[in-house]
Coordinates of C-alpha atoms in Angstrom, one line a residue:
M12 CA -120.2 18.4 -63.5
N13 CA -122.9 20.4 -61.5
N14 CA -121.5 22.6 -58.2
I15 CA -122.9 20.9 -55.7
T16 CA -120.5 17.9 -56.7
L17 CA -117.5 20.3 -57.7
L18 CA -118.2 21.7 -54.5
A19 CA -117.4 18.1 -52.3
E20 CA -114.7 17.3 -54.7
I21 CA -112.8 20.2 -55.2
I22 CA -113.7 23.2 -52.0
V23 CA -111.6 23.0 -49.1
N24 CA -112.7 24.1 -45.5
V25 CA -110.2 25.6 -43.5
K26 CA -110.2 26.8 -39.8
N27 CA -113.7 26.0 -38.4
G28 CA -116.1 26.0 -41.0
D29 CA -116.1 30.4 -41.3
D30 CA -113.0 30.4 -43.9
W31 CA -113.6 28.8 -47.3
C32 CA -111.4 28.3 -50.5
C33 CA -113.4 28.0 -54.0
S34 CA -110.7 29.5 -55.8
D35 CA -110.3 28.2 -59.3
C36 CA -112.7 25.8 -59.5
F37 CA -114.7 26.4 -62.5
L38 CA -117.6 27.9 -60.4
R39 CA -120.2 30.1 -62.4
S40 CA -122.5 30.9 -59.0
V41 CA -122.4 30.3 -55.4
P42 CA -122.9 26.9 -54.6
D43 CA -126.0 26.5 -52.6
K44 CA -124.1 24.2 -50.4
L45 CA -122.0 26.9 -49.2
P46 CA -122.8 28.0 -45.5
S47 CA -124.4 31.0 -44.4
S48 CA -122.1 31.3 -41.7
V49 CA -119.0 32.1 -43.9
R50 CA -116.8 34.9 -43.1
T51 CA -113.5 34.6 -45.7
L52 CA -114.8 33.6 -49.3
D53 CA -111.8 33.2 -51.6
F54 CA -113.6 32.8 -54.9
S55 CA -111.0 33.9 -57.2
F56 CA -110.3 32.6 -60.8
N57 CA -114.0 31.5 -61.4
Y58 CA -116.4 32.7 -63.6
L59 CA -118.7 35.4 -62.8
S60 CA -119.5 38.0 -65.6
S61 CA -122.1 40.0 -63.7
L62 CA -122.8 40.7 -60.0
Y63 CA -126.6 40.8 -59.1
N64 CA -128.2 42.2 -55.6
T65 CA -128.8 37.8 -55.7
T66 CA -125.4 36.7 -56.3
F67 CA -124.0 36.8 -52.7
H68 CA -127.6 37.4 -51.0
R69 CA -127.2 34.7 -48.3
L70 CA -123.8 34.9 -47.3
N71 CA -124.8 38.2 -44.6
E72 CA -121.9 37.2 -42.3
L73 CA -118.9 38.0 -45.3
V74 CA -116.2 40.1 -43.7
S75 CA -113.6 39.2 -46.8
L76 CA -114.4 38.5 -50.0
D77 CA -111.9 37.9 -53.2
L78 CA -113.3 37.8 -56.9
T79 CA -109.8 38.2 -58.5
R80 CA -109.8 37.8 -62.0
C81 CA -113.6 36.2 -62.3
G82 CA -114.7 37.8 -65.6
I83 CA -116.7 40.3 -64.4
A84 CA -118.0 42.6 -66.8
F85 CA -121.1 44.4 -65.1
I86 CA -122.0 45.3 -61.4
Y87 CA -125.1 46.3 -60.9
D88 CA -127.2 48.1 -58.0
D89 CA -126.9 46.8 -54.4
I90 CA -124.9 43.6 -54.8
F91 CA -123.8 43.7 -51.2
Q92 CA -127.2 44.6 -49.6
N93 CA -127.2 42.1 -47.2
Q94 CA -123.0 42.4 -46.6
Q95 CA -122.9 45.2 -44.1
K96 CA -120.1 43.4 -42.3
L97 CA -117.6 43.2 -45.0
E98 CA -114.6 44.9 -44.7
H99 CA -112.1 43.7 -47.5
L100 CA -113.1 43.1 -51.5
I101 CA -111.1 41.9 -54.0
L102 CA -112.2 43.1 -57.5
T103 CA -108.5 42.8 -59.0
G104 CA -108.2 41.7 -62.6
N105 CA -112.2 42.2 -64.0
P106 CA -112.9 43.7 -66.8
I107 CA -115.2 46.0 -65.5
V108 CA -117.3 47.5 -68.0
F109 CA -120.0 49.3 -66.0
I110 CA -120.4 49.8 -62.1
A111 CA -123.9 51.2 -60.9
D112 CA -124.0 54.3 -58.5
T113 CA -125.1 52.2 -55.7
A114 CA -123.0 48.9 -56.2
F115 CA -121.2 49.8 -53.1
S116 CA -123.8 51.7 -51.1
A117 CA -124.4 48.9 -48.3
L118 CA -120.8 48.5 -47.6
I119 CA -120.4 50.8 -44.2
N120 CA -117.7 49.1 -42.6
L121 CA -115.4 48.1 -45.9
K122 CA -111.8 49.2 -45.2
Y123 CA -110.1 47.8 -48.1
L124 CA -110.9 47.8 -51.7
S125 CA -109.0 46.5 -54.8
M126 CA -109.7 47.1 -58.3
V127 CA -106.3 46.7 -59.9
Q128 CA -106.1 45.9 -63.4
A129 CA -109.9 46.4 -63.6
S130 CA -110.2 48.4 -66.5
V131 CA -111.0 51.7 -64.6
N132 CA -110.9 54.6 -67.1
K133 CA -111.9 57.5 -64.5
L134 CA -111.9 58.0 -60.9
T135 CA -115.6 59.3 -61.3
D136 CA -116.5 55.4 -62.0
I137 CA -116.0 54.3 -58.7
P138 CA -119.4 55.0 -56.7
I139 CA -117.1 55.5 -53.2
A140 CA -119.6 57.9 -51.8
N141 CA -121.1 55.8 -48.6
L142 CA -117.6 53.8 -47.9
N143 CA -116.8 56.3 -44.8
N144 CA -114.7 53.7 -43.3
L145 CA -112.5 53.0 -46.3
E146 CA -109.1 53.2 -45.3
I147 CA -106.8 51.3 -48.4
L148 CA -108.2 51.8 -52.1
D149 CA -106.3 50.1 -54.6
L150 CA -106.3 51.3 -58.4
S151 CA -103.3 50.3 -59.6
G152 CA -102.5 48.9 -63.1
N153 CA -106.0 51.0 -64.8
D154 CA -106.4 53.2 -67.4
I155 CA -106.9 56.4 -65.2
Q156 CA -105.3 59.6 -67.1
S157 CA -106.8 62.2 -65.0
L158 CA -106.9 62.8 -61.0
K159 CA -110.4 64.7 -62.0
G160 CA -112.7 63.3 -59.3
L161 CA -110.2 63.0 -56.7
D162 CA -112.1 65.3 -54.4
N163 CA -114.9 62.4 -54.3
F164 CA -112.6 60.5 -52.0
Y165 CA -112.5 62.7 -49.3
Q166 CA -113.4 60.0 -47.1
E167 CA -112.1 60.5 -43.1
R168 CA -110.7 57.4 -42.6
L169 CA -108.8 56.9 -45.7
K170 CA -105.4 56.2 -45.5
K171 CA -103.7 54.9 -48.7
L172 CA -104.6 55.5 -52.1
R173 CA -102.7 53.6 -54.9
L174 CA -102.3 55.1 -58.2
D175 CA -99.6 53.0 -59.8
K176 CA -98.9 52.1 -63.3
N177 CA -101.9 54.1 -64.5
S178 CA -101.6 56.6 -67.7
I179 CA -101.6 59.9 -65.5
E180 CA -99.8 62.5 -67.0
K181 CA -101.0 65.9 -65.3
I182 CA -101.2 66.5 -61.8
E183 CA -102.9 70.3 -61.1
R184 CA -103.3 72.1 -57.8
D185 CA -107.4 71.4 -57.6
D186 CA -107.1 68.0 -58.0
L187 CA -105.5 67.3 -54.6
R188 CA -107.4 69.9 -52.5
A189 CA -109.6 67.4 -51.2
L190 CA -106.8 65.0 -49.8
K191 CA -106.7 64.9 -46.0
D192 CA -103.7 64.9 -43.8
G193 CA -101.8 62.0 -43.3
M194 CA -102.3 59.8 -46.1
D195 CA -100.2 57.4 -48.2
I196 CA -100.4 58.0 -51.8
S197 CA -98.5 56.5 -54.8
F198 CA -98.1 57.7 -58.1
K199 CA -95.6 55.1 -59.0
G200 CA -94.8 54.2 -62.7
N201 CA -96.8 56.5 -63.9
D202 CA -95.8 59.0 -66.9
I203 CA -95.7 62.0 -65.2
V204 CA -95.6 64.8 -68.0
S205 CA -95.9 68.1 -65.4
I206 CA -97.2 69.2 -62.1
E207 CA -98.4 72.3 -61.4
A208 CA -95.8 74.4 -59.7
G209 CA -97.0 74.3 -56.0
A210 CA -99.7 71.3 -56.3
F211 CA -98.8 70.0 -53.2
E212 CA -98.0 73.4 -51.2
A213 CA -99.4 73.0 -47.8
L214 CA -100.3 69.2 -47.9
K215 CA -99.0 67.1 -45.0
F216 CA -98.5 63.1 -45.8
H217 CA -96.9 60.1 -44.3
S218 CA -95.9 58.8 -47.7
L219 CA -95.3 60.4 -50.8
D220 CA -94.3 57.7 -54.1
F221 CA -93.4 58.9 -57.6
S222 CA -90.7 56.1 -58.3
D223 CA -90.5 55.5 -61.9
C224 CA -92.3 58.3 -63.3
F225 CA -89.1 60.1 -64.7
N226 CA -89.8 58.3 -68.6
K227 CA -91.1 61.6 -70.1
V228 CA -90.0 64.5 -67.4
D229 CA -86.8 65.5 -65.5
I230 CA -86.8 64.8 -61.6
S231 CA -86.8 68.6 -61.1
V232 CA -90.3 69.2 -62.8
I233 CA -91.4 66.6 -60.1
L234 CA -89.8 68.6 -57.3
T235 CA -91.1 71.9 -58.3
G236 CA -94.4 70.8 -58.2
L237 CA -94.0 69.5 -54.5
R238 CA -92.8 72.6 -53.6
G239 CA -94.1 73.5 -49.7
V240 CA -95.3 69.9 -49.0
T241 CA -94.7 68.0 -46.0
T242 CA -94.2 64.4 -46.0
N243 CA -92.7 61.7 -43.9
I244 CA -91.4 59.2 -46.9
L245 CA -90.6 60.8 -50.0
K246 CA -89.8 57.7 -52.8
L247 CA -88.1 59.3 -55.8
G248 CA -86.4 55.8 -56.9
V249 CA -86.7 53.4 -60.1
Y250 CA -86.6 50.1 -61.2
K251 CA -84.1 47.4 -63.0
D252 CA -86.0 48.3 -66.5
S253 CA -86.4 51.9 -66.1
P254 CA -84.7 53.9 -69.0
K255 CA -81.1 54.9 -67.9
T256 CA -81.1 58.6 -66.7
F257 CA -78.7 60.8 -64.7
I258 CA -79.5 63.3 -61.8
Q259 CA -77.7 66.0 -61.7
S260 CA -77.6 68.3 -58.2
L261 CA -79.3 71.1 -60.2
S262 CA -82.2 69.2 -60.9
L263 CA -82.6 68.5 -56.9
Q264 CA -82.3 72.3 -55.5
N265 CA -86.0 72.4 -55.2
L266 CA -85.6 69.7 -52.6
S267 CA -85.0 72.5 -50.2
D268 CA -88.2 73.4 -50.5
V269 CA -89.8 70.2 -49.6
T270 CA -90.4 68.8 -45.6
V271 CA -89.2 65.6 -45.5
Q272 CA -87.8 62.9 -42.9
E273 CA -87.2 60.0 -45.5
I274 CA -86.0 59.9 -49.0
N275 CA -85.2 56.8 -51.3
F276 CA -83.6 57.1 -54.6
Q277 CA -83.2 53.4 -55.2
L278 CA -81.8 52.4 -58.5
Q279 CA -81.2 56.3 -59.6
H280 CA -78.0 57.5 -61.3
F281 CA -76.4 60.8 -59.5
K282 CA -73.8 62.9 -62.4
D283 CA -72.4 64.8 -60.3
L284 CA -73.5 65.3 -56.1
K285 CA -71.9 68.0 -54.3
T286 CA -71.2 68.3 -50.3
T287 CA -74.4 71.2 -50.7
T288 CA -76.5 69.0 -52.5
F289 CA -78.7 68.2 -49.6
E290 CA -77.7 71.0 -47.2
G291 CA -81.1 72.6 -47.2
L292 CA -82.8 69.5 -46.2
T293 CA -82.8 70.2 -42.6
N294 CA -85.4 67.5 -41.4
L295 CA -84.1 64.7 -43.3
E296 CA -83.5 61.9 -41.1
R297 CA -83.2 59.0 -43.3
L298 CA -81.8 58.7 -47.1
D299 CA -81.8 55.5 -49.0
F300 CA -79.2 55.4 -51.6
T301 CA -79.5 51.4 -52.5
R302 CA -77.7 50.5 -55.9
T303 CA -77.3 54.1 -57.0
H304 CA -73.9 53.3 -58.6
M305 CA -71.6 55.1 -56.4
S306 CA -68.3 55.0 -55.7
F307 CA -67.6 57.6 -53.3
L308 CA -69.9 60.0 -51.5
N309 CA -69.3 63.4 -50.4
I310 CA -72.3 65.0 -48.8
H311 CA -73.1 67.0 -46.0
I312 CA -76.5 66.3 -44.2
S313 CA -76.5 67.4 -40.3
S314 CA -79.7 66.2 -39.3
L315 CA -79.1 62.4 -40.6
I316 CA -79.1 59.9 -38.5
H317 CA -80.2 56.5 -40.9
L318 CA -78.1 56.0 -43.8
V319 CA -78.4 52.8 -46.1
L320 CA -75.8 52.6 -49.2
N321 CA -76.5 49.3 -49.9
E322 CA -75.4 47.5 -53.3
N323 CA -73.0 50.4 -54.7
N324 CA -69.8 50.4 -55.8
F325 CA -67.3 51.5 -52.9
E326 CA -63.9 50.1 -52.8
D327 CA -62.7 51.4 -49.6
I328 CA -65.3 53.0 -46.9
C329 CA -62.6 55.7 -46.5
N330 CA -64.4 57.0 -49.5
I331 CA -67.3 57.7 -47.5
S332 CA -67.2 61.2 -46.1
M333 CA -68.1 59.8 -42.6
A334 CA -67.7 63.2 -40.7
N335 CA -70.2 64.4 -42.8
F336 CA -72.7 62.1 -40.7
S337 CA -71.6 63.1 -37.3
D338 CA -75.1 62.0 -36.0
L339 CA -75.7 58.9 -37.7
T340 CA -77.0 55.7 -35.7
H341 CA -77.7 53.6 -38.2
L342 CA -75.4 52.7 -41.5
S343 CA -75.8 50.0 -44.1
I344 CA -73.4 49.1 -46.5
R345 CA -74.6 45.6 -47.8
G346 CA -73.9 44.0 -50.3
N347 CA -71.4 46.3 -51.7
L348 CA -70.7 45.4 -55.6
W349 CA -67.2 46.4 -56.2
S350 CA -65.4 43.1 -57.3
K351 CA -62.1 43.5 -55.6
G352 CA -63.8 43.6 -52.4
L353 CA -64.5 46.6 -50.3
T354 CA -61.8 48.0 -47.7
L355 CA -62.4 48.7 -44.0
Q356 CA -59.0 50.6 -42.9
K357 CA -58.5 52.0 -39.6
S358 CA -60.8 55.0 -38.0
C359 CA -62.9 55.2 -41.3
L360 CA -65.8 54.9 -39.4
A361 CA -64.4 57.1 -36.2
S362 CA -65.8 60.0 -36.4
L363 CA -69.6 58.1 -36.3
S364 CA -69.8 57.8 -32.5
L365 CA -73.5 57.7 -32.2
L366 CA -73.8 54.9 -34.7
E367 CA -75.9 52.0 -33.0
R368 CA -76.3 49.6 -36.1
L369 CA -73.5 48.7 -38.6
D370 CA -74.3 46.6 -41.7
L371 CA -71.3 45.8 -43.6
S372 CA -72.4 42.0 -44.6
H373 CA -72.2 40.6 -48.2
S374 CA -69.6 43.0 -48.9
N375 CA -66.5 40.9 -49.4
L376 CA -65.0 42.9 -46.8
K377 CA -61.0 43.3 -46.9
T378 CA -59.8 44.4 -43.4
G379 CA -55.7 43.9 -43.7
A380 CA -53.8 41.8 -41.0
S381 CA -55.9 41.8 -38.3
C382 CA -59.3 43.0 -37.3
C383 CA -61.5 44.6 -35.9
A384 CA -60.4 46.7 -33.0
N385 CA -58.9 49.4 -34.9
Q386 CA -61.4 49.1 -38.2
L387 CA -64.4 49.9 -35.3
S388 CA -62.4 52.4 -33.2
G389 CA -64.8 54.9 -32.1
L390 CA -67.8 53.3 -32.3
S391 CA -68.3 52.8 -28.2
N392 CA -72.4 52.9 -28.5
L393 CA -72.5 50.4 -31.7
K394 CA -75.4 47.7 -30.2
H395 CA -75.8 46.1 -33.6
L396 CA -72.9 44.6 -35.7
N397 CA -73.4 42.3 -38.8
L398 CA -70.3 41.1 -40.9
S399 CA -71.7 38.1 -42.3
Y400 CA -70.8 36.8 -45.6
N401 CA -67.5 38.4 -46.2
F402 CA -63.6 37.6 -46.7
A403 CA -61.9 35.6 -44.3
M404 CA -60.3 37.8 -41.3
Q405 CA -57.5 37.5 -38.9
W406 CA -59.0 38.5 -35.5
D407 CA -57.1 40.6 -32.9
P408 CA -57.0 39.1 -29.3
L409 CA -60.4 41.2 -28.7
P410 CA -61.6 42.4 -32.0
F411 CA -64.5 43.9 -30.4
N412 CA -62.8 45.7 -27.6
A413 CA -64.1 49.1 -29.4
T414 CA -67.3 48.1 -29.3
P415 CA -68.3 46.9 -25.9
Q416 CA -72.1 47.9 -26.0
L417 CA -72.8 45.4 -28.4
R418 CA -76.1 43.6 -28.2
L419 CA -76.4 41.6 -31.3
L420 CA -73.1 40.4 -33.7
D421 CA -74.0 38.4 -36.7
C422 CA -70.7 36.6 -38.0
S423 CA -72.8 34.1 -40.1
H424 CA -70.3 32.4 -43.1
L425 CA -67.8 34.2 -42.0
Y426 CA -64.2 32.3 -41.8
F427 CA -61.9 33.8 -39.2
T428 CA -58.7 32.9 -37.1
L429 CA -58.5 33.7 -33.7
N430 CA -55.5 35.0 -31.8
S431 CA -56.8 34.3 -28.5
S432 CA -59.2 31.7 -26.6
A433 CA -61.9 34.4 -25.6
P434 CA -62.3 36.7 -28.3
F435 CA -65.7 37.6 -27.0
Q436 CA -64.8 38.4 -23.1
N437 CA -65.3 42.1 -23.4
L438 CA -69.2 41.8 -24.6
L439 CA -70.5 42.0 -21.5
L440 CA -74.2 43.1 -22.8
L441 CA -74.1 40.6 -25.7
E442 CA -77.5 39.0 -26.0
T443 CA -77.5 37.6 -30.0
L444 CA -74.4 35.6 -31.3
N445 CA -75.0 34.1 -34.9
L446 CA -71.4 32.0 -35.4
S447 CA -73.5 29.7 -38.2
Y448 CA -71.2 28.3 -41.2
T449 CA -68.3 29.8 -39.6
S450 CA -66.2 26.5 -39.2
V451 CA -65.2 27.7 -35.4
D452 CA -63.5 25.1 -33.3
L453 CA -66.1 24.4 -30.6
S454 CA -63.3 22.0 -28.7
N455 CA -62.2 25.6 -27.5
L456 CA -63.6 25.9 -24.0
H457 CA -62.9 29.7 -23.5
L458 CA -64.9 30.3 -26.9
F459 CA -67.8 31.8 -25.0
E460 CA -66.0 33.6 -21.8
G461 CA -67.7 37.0 -20.9
L462 CA -71.4 36.0 -22.5
K463 CA -73.1 36.2 -18.9
K464 CA -76.0 38.0 -20.9
L465 CA -76.2 36.0 -24.0
R466 CA -79.9 35.0 -25.0
L467 CA -79.4 33.4 -28.9
L468 CA -76.5 31.4 -29.7
N469 CA -76.8 29.9 -33.5
L470 CA -74.1 27.5 -34.6
K471 CA -75.7 25.8 -37.5
G472 CA -73.3 24.1 -39.8
N473 CA -70.2 23.8 -37.8
I474 CA -69.4 20.5 -37.4
I475 CA -68.6 18.8 -34.2
Q476 CA -65.6 17.0 -34.1
G477 CA -66.6 13.1 -33.1
G478 CA -70.3 13.6 -33.9
T479 CA -71.2 13.7 -30.2
V480 CA -72.0 16.6 -27.6
T481 CA -70.2 15.7 -24.5
E482 CA -71.2 16.7 -21.1
T483 CA -67.6 18.0 -20.7
T484 CA -67.4 20.1 -23.3
F485 CA -70.9 21.5 -23.6
S486 CA -71.3 21.7 -19.9
A487 CA -68.4 24.0 -19.6
H488 CA -69.3 26.1 -22.9
F489 CA -73.1 27.0 -21.3
L490 CA -71.4 27.8 -17.7
N491 CA -70.7 30.7 -19.5
T492 CA -74.1 31.8 -20.6
P493 CA -76.3 31.0 -18.1
L494 CA -79.1 33.4 -19.5
L495 CA -79.2 31.2 -23.1
Q496 CA -83.1 30.8 -24.1
N497 CA -82.6 29.5 -27.8
L498 CA -79.6 27.5 -29.0
I499 CA -79.3 26.2 -32.6
L500 CA -77.3 23.8 -33.4
S501 CA -78.7 22.4 -36.6
A502 CA -76.6 20.4 -39.2
C503 CA -73.3 20.0 -37.1
G504 CA -73.0 16.6 -37.8
I505 CA -74.3 15.3 -34.2
T506 CA -74.5 11.7 -34.0
S507 CA -75.5 11.5 -29.8
I508 CA -75.9 13.7 -27.1
E509 CA -74.4 12.7 -23.7
K510 CA -76.9 13.2 -21.3
K511 CA -76.8 16.2 -19.2
A512 CA -75.1 17.9 -22.0
F513 CA -77.5 20.9 -21.8
Q514 CA -78.5 20.8 -18.1
V515 CA -76.8 24.0 -17.1
L516 CA -79.4 26.0 -19.3
S517 CA -82.0 26.4 -16.8
Q518 CA -83.5 29.4 -18.7
L519 CA -83.7 27.7 -22.3
V520 CA -87.1 27.4 -24.2
Y521 CA -85.5 26.4 -27.6
A522 CA -83.5 24.2 -29.0
D523 CA -82.6 23.3 -32.7
L524 CA -81.0 19.9 -33.4
S525 CA -82.3 19.6 -37.0
E526 CA -80.6 18.4 -40.0
N527 CA -78.0 16.2 -37.8
E528 CA -77.5 12.5 -37.7
L529 CA -79.0 11.5 -34.4
L530 CA -80.5 7.6 -34.5
L531 CA -82.0 8.0 -31.0
L532 CA -84.2 11.0 -29.6
T533 CA -82.8 12.5 -26.1
T534 CA -84.2 14.6 -24.0
S535 CA -82.7 13.7 -20.7
A536 CA -79.6 16.1 -21.7
F537 CA -82.0 19.3 -20.9
F538 CA -82.6 20.9 -18.0
S539 CA -86.3 20.4 -18.4
L540 CA -89.1 19.6 -20.7
K541 CA -92.0 21.7 -18.8
Q542 CA -91.8 24.7 -21.4
I543 CA -89.3 24.1 -24.3
H544 CA -89.6 23.7 -28.0
L545 CA -87.3 20.8 -29.5
N546 CA -86.8 20.7 -32.9
F547 CA -85.2 16.9 -34.1
A548 CA -86.4 17.4 -37.6
R549 CA -84.3 15.8 -40.7
N550 CA -82.2 13.5 -38.3
T551 CA -82.5 9.6 -38.8
I552 CA -84.0 8.8 -35.5
V553 CA -86.0 5.5 -36.1
T554 CA -87.5 4.9 -32.3
V555 CA -88.7 6.8 -30.1
E556 CA -89.4 6.1 -26.5
V557 CA -91.8 7.4 -24.8
R558 CA -90.1 8.3 -21.7
D559 CA -88.4 11.1 -23.7
V560 CA -91.6 12.7 -24.7
E561 CA -93.8 11.8 -22.2
D562 CA -92.6 14.9 -19.8
L563 CA -93.4 17.6 -22.2
G564 CA -95.3 20.4 -20.4
E565 CA -98.5 21.7 -21.6
N566 CA -96.5 24.8 -23.5
S567 CA -94.2 22.6 -24.8
S568 CA -93.4 20.9 -28.6
I569 CA -91.5 18.9 -30.4
D570 CA -90.6 18.6 -34.4
L571 CA -90.1 14.8 -35.3
S572 CA -90.8 15.7 -39.2
H573 CA -89.0 14.1 -41.8
N574 CA -87.2 11.2 -39.6
P575 CA -87.7 7.5 -41.0
L576 CA -89.3 6.8 -38.0
A577 CA -90.9 3.0 -37.9
C578 CA -95.1 2.8 -37.6
N579 CA -94.9 -0.6 -36.0
C580 CA -95.0 -2.2 -32.3
T581 CA -91.5 -1.1 -31.8
N582 CA -93.2 2.3 -31.4
I583 CA -96.7 1.7 -30.5
Q584 CA -96.1 3.6 -27.2
F585 CA -94.9 6.7 -29.0
I586 CA -97.9 6.4 -31.4
N587 CA -100.4 6.4 -28.4
W588 CA -98.5 9.1 -26.9
V589 CA -98.9 11.0 -30.3
K590 CA -102.8 10.3 -30.3
A591 CA -103.3 11.7 -27.0
N592 CA -100.7 14.8 -27.3
G593 CA -100.6 15.5 -31.2
R594 CA -100.8 19.1 -30.0
K595 CA -97.4 18.5 -29.1
M596 CA -96.6 17.6 -32.1
K597 CA -95.1 20.1 -34.7
H598 CA -95.5 19.6 -38.5
L599 CA -97.6 16.2 -37.7
E600 CA -98.4 15.8 -41.3
E601 CA -94.7 15.7 -42.1
T602 CA -94.0 13.2 -39.4
V603 CA -94.0 10.1 -41.6
C604 CA -93.3 6.4 -41.5
A605 CA -89.9 4.9 -43.1
A606 CA -91.8 2.8 -45.6
T607 CA -92.2 2.5 -49.5
K608 CA -95.2 4.7 -49.6
P609 CA -94.8 6.6 -46.3
K610 CA -97.8 7.5 -44.5
S611 CA -98.3 10.1 -41.7
I612 CA -98.3 9.4 -38.2
D613 CA -101.3 11.0 -37.9
Y614 CA -103.0 9.2 -40.6
I615 CA -101.3 5.8 -38.7
I616 CA -103.1 7.0 -35.6
S617 CA -106.7 7.2 -37.5
N618 CA -106.0 3.7 -38.8
T619 CA -104.6 2.2 -35.9
A620 CA -106.5 -1.0 -35.8
T621 CA -105.7 -2.1 -39.3
H622 CA -101.9 -1.2 -38.7
F623 CA -101.5 -3.0 -35.5

């Protein structure tokens, strides 16, 4: 089969003809039928053993070119002489043996160059001299053993340099002298053996990543080399398959000589953290201890405002000395792994008076006989609270009385027992409430009292008694939420919706009623169809009355995908409407007829004469 025939059969042309995908098409050259106007070309997983200056000579409008795993071994002179507009070039996974000095000389606008797993052995092998606009260079997964030649990479606009998973063992001061301020540089996954003391001194970075670099060396060696550096982010974590090592406090003493705002220690093991271990980090604002196998924490960092303790083994939140973090505004203890649950006692968080965001989700919280007024005492500035996916709770009459500033409350998959009919009445500023899969009783007409500023309400998975969204019940609910813009009632077992059930919601712009059991589409329940997005996907709707869709405004849409729609004369008016208003239909290709061999509505439209 020749390339032209293959092109006609396999190549997918998307968007307006400027973006082409020829991936994995067994091609050995660029097909002549490919238009010269192409801007984005995915040519990955084909075969081009060599790149010549004639390979892409016609494609002078190229902006992005993906040549992943094309078996490229030789890259000759001036191969991109006609591609001066090229901004993204991906050469990942090619067994490159030779690159000519002028191979990239014409790429004056190149911003992103990926040579991941491209058999690069030396930095000096990469002809980077003319790439003055390069912003990101990814050399991960090669066999680079030395940083000699890094001084060639002094590109004024270079922002990110990735040297992950190479064979770099030594870093010396002279190797780094050309690096400019504000860069992201990653040495992740290299088996570092030594860093010259002070090699990074006086250098300034946005991010430094030494994750998983501790197979042959103690972390103290890395930190000695980093003495005097300034960086916003410092990553010192490991991965699941990394060798297990224990960090001692003594190994961290040189951290005080690093100026850093954020440190990530994910998956590390700490042997003897002391109160004073991090005291010298006077500029540290964010500390990430995700899955560091902790069961207690008693360190002091006065400047810290963001603490991440996800996936650890705390038995009690009081085992974390919160008084040492009095300036904290963000605290995450998500996914705690202690098998018996995480105890949240009275006043354990009381010292965090500045806290604004608290995530206790997925932690099997144990809150005692009642929750949560005492447990959240002192958190008067809290704005975001996530309690989702936890053990069942017995709520106080006003469970969030201590947190009147809440803007977001997530209780998804949390079973709670109410001790009052209006548990949220003091949350006058709440804008987002997620009660999905909570088995909340929606017949309680006082449930949403006080929520005058609510914008988003998620009730997914709460079964509505009798299956009917009644005007009486839901109008009463929504009188309490006059500013509601987004309403989610998917998977609620809804079989019918009474007329005017949502009429009081004059601000509503999105309603999700998918995954229910509706037989008929009804839009008369809504205040207006001029600017609204309706999701009725995955119901059992067969017939659509055209009057239910014809008033949808130009900025409105409806999703009827995955319904067993009848594509016959009973729906001819609706099908004709779709023909004229297809842009208002979401997921049109998945909106199919209920037939032995389902066909999409847009297929029926294009073949209307043969079907009616």
